[in-house]
PDB file of C-alpha atoms in Angstrom:
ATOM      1  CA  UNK A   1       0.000   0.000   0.000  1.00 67.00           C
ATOM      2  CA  UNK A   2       1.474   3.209  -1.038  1.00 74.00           C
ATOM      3  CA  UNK A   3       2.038   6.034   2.281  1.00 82.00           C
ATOM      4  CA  UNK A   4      -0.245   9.170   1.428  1.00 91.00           C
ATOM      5  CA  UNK A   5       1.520  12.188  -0.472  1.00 96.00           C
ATOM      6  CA  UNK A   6       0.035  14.937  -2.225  1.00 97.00           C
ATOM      7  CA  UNK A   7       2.387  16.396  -4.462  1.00 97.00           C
ATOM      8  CA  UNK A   8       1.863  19.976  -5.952  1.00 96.00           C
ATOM      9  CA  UNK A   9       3.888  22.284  -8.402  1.00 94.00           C
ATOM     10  CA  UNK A  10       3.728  26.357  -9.343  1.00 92.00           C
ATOM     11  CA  UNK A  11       4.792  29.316  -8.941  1.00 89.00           C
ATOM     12  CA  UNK A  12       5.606  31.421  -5.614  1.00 82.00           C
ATOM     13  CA  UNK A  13       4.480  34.543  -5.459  1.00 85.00           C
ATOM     14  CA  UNK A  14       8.006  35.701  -6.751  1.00 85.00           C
ATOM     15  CA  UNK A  15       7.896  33.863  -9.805  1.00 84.00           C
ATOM     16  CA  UNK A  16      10.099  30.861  -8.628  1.00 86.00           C
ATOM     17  CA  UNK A  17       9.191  27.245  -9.471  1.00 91.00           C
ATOM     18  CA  UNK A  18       7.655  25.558  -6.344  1.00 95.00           C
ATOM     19  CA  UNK A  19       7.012  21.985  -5.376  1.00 97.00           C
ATOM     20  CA  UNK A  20       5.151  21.450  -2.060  1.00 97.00           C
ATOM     21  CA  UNK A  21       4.466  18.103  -0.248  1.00 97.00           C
ATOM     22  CA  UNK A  22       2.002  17.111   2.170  1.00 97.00           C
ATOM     23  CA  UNK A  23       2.426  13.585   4.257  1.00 96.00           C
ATOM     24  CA  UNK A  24       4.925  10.894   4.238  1.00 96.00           C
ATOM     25  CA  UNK A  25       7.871   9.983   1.789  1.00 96.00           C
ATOM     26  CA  UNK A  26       8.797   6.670   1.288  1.00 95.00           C
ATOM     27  CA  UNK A  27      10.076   3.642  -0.777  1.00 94.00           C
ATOM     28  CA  UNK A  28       6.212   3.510  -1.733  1.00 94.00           C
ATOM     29  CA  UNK A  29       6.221   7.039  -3.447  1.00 95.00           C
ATOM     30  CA  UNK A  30       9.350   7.821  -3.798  1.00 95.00           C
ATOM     31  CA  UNK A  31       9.187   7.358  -7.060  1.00 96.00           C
ATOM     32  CA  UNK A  32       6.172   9.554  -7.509  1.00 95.00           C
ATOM     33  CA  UNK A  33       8.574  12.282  -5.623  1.00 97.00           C
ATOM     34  CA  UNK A  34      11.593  12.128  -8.096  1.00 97.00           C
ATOM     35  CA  UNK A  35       9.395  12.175 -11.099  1.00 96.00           C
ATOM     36  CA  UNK A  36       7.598  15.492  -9.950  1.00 96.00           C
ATOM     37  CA  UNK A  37      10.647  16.600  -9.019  1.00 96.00           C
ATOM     38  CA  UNK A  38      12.418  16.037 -11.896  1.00 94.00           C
ATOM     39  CA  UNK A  39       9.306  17.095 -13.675  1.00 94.00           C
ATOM     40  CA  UNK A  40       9.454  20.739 -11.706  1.00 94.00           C
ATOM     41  CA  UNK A  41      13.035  21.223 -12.445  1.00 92.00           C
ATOM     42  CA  UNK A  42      12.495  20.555 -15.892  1.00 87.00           C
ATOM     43  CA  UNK A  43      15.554  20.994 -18.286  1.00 74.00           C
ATOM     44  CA  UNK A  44      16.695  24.865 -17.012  1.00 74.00           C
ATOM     45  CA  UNK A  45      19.565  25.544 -14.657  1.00 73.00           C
ATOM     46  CA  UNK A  46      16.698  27.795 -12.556  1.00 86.00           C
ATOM     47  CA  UNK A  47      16.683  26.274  -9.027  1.00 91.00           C
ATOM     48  CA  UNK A  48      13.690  25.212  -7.612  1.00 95.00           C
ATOM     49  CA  UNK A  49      12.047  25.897  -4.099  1.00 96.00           C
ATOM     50  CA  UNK A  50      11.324  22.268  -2.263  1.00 97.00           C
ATOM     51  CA  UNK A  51       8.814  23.092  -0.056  1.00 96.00           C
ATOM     52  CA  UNK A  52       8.873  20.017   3.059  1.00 97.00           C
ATOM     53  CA  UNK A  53       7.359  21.787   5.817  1.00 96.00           C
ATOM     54  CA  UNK A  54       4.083  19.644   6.294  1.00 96.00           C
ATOM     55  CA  UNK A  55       5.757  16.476   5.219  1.00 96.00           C
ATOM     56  CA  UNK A  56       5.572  13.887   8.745  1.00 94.00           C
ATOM     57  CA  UNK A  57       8.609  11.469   7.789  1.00 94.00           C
ATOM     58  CA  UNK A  58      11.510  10.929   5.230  1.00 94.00           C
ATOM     59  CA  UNK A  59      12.977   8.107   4.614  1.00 94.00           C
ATOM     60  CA  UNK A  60      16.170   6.998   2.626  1.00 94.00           C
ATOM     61  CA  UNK A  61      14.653   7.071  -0.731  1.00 95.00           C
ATOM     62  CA  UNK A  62      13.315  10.441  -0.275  1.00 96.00           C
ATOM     63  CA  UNK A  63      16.924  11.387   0.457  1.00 96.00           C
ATOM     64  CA  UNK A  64      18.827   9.835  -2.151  1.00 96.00           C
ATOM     65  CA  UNK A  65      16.094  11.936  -4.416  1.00 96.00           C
ATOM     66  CA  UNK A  66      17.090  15.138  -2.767  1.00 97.00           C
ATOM     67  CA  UNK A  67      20.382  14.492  -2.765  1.00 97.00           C
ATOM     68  CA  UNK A  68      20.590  13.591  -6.741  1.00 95.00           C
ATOM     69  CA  UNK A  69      18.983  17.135  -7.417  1.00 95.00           C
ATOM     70  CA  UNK A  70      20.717  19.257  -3.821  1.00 96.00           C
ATOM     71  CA  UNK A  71      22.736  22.060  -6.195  1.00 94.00           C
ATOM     72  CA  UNK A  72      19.304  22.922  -7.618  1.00 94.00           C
ATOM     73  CA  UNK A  73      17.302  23.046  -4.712  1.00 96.00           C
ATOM     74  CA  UNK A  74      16.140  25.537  -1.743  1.00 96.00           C
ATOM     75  CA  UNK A  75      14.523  23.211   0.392  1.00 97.00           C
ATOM     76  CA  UNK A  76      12.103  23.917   3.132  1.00 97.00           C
ATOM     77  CA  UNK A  77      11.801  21.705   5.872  1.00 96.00           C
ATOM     78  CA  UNK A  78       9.761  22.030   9.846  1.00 94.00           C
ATOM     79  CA  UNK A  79      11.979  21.570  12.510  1.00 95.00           C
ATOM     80  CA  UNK A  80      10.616  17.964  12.795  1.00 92.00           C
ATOM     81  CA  UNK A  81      13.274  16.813   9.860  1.00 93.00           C
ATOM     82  CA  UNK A  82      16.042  19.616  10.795  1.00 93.00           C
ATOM     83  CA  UNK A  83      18.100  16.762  12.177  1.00 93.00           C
ATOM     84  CA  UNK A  84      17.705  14.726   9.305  1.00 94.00           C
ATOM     85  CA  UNK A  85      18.936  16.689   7.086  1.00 94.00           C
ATOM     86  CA  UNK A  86      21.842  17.922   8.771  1.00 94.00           C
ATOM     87  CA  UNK A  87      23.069  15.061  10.259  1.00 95.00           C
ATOM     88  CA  UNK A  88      22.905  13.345   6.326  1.00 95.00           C
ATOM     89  CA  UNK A  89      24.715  16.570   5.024  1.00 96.00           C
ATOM     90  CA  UNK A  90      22.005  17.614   2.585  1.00 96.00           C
ATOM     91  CA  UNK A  91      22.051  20.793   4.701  1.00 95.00           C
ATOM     92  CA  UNK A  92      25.686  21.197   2.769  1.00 96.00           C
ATOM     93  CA  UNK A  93      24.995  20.893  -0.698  1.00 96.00           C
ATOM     94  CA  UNK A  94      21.704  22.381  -0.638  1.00 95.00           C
ATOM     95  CA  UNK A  95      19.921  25.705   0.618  1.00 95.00           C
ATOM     96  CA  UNK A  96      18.258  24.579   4.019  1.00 96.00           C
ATOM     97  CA  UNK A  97      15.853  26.812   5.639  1.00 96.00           C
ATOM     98  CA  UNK A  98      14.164  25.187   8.845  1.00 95.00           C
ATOM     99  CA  UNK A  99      10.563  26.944   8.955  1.00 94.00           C
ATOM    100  CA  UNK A 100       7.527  26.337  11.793  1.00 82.00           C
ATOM    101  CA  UNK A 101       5.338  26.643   9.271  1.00 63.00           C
ATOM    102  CA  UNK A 102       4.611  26.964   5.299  1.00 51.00           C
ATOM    103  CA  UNK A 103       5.160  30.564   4.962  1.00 53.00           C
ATOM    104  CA  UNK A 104       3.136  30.410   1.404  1.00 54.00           C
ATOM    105  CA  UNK A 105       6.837  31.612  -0.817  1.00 51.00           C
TER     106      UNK A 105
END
C-alpha cells in the first residue's frame, strides 16, 4: 500500500518554481517524488524551491532523491526533519531553511 503524499507544483508569489508536499515519503512514493521533481526542475539551470514543511517522515529514498537534485534546490523543511537533514549533510549541498510553518513563498 502506497504512504499518502500529495504532491503539488507552481509558482511562488516571486515567480520561482515551487514543489510542495504534504504527508509521508517513502520507498512507496518515492518514485512519484523524483518524477515530480524532476518534472518541476524541468531541463533549465533555474533552481527550484522544495517546499517540506508539512511532510511527517523521510525516509532513505526520499533522500537519495534530494540528494541527486541538492545544487538545484532551496529546500524547506519544519523543525521535525532539521536533524535529518543535517546530520545526512544535505544541509551542505543544498539551501536549508528550517521553517515552523509553510510561509506560502
Amino acid at each position: 500500500m502506497t504512504t499518502p503524499l500529495h504532491i503539488t507544483t507552481g509558482r511562488a508569489v516571486d515567480g520561482v518554481a515551487r514543489l510542495s508536499a504534504v504527508g509521508e515519503i517513502d520507498l512507496t512514493n518515492a518514485a512519484e517524488f523524483a518524477a515530480q521533481l524532476r518534472d518541476a526542475l524541468g531541463d533549465g539551470s533555474a533552481r527550484l524551491l522544495v517546499d517540506l514543511t508539512r511532510v511527517e517522515y523521510l525516509d532513505s529514498a526520499a533522500l537519495a532523491t534530494l540528494f541527486a537534485h541538492a545544487e538545484r534546490l532551496d529546500i524547506r523543511i519544519s523543525p521535525l526533519n532539521e536533524a535529518l537533514l543535517t546530520f545526512s549533510g544535505l544541509d551542505q549541498l543544498a539551501a536549508v531553511e528550517v521553517v515552523a510553518e509553510d510561509v506560502g513563498a
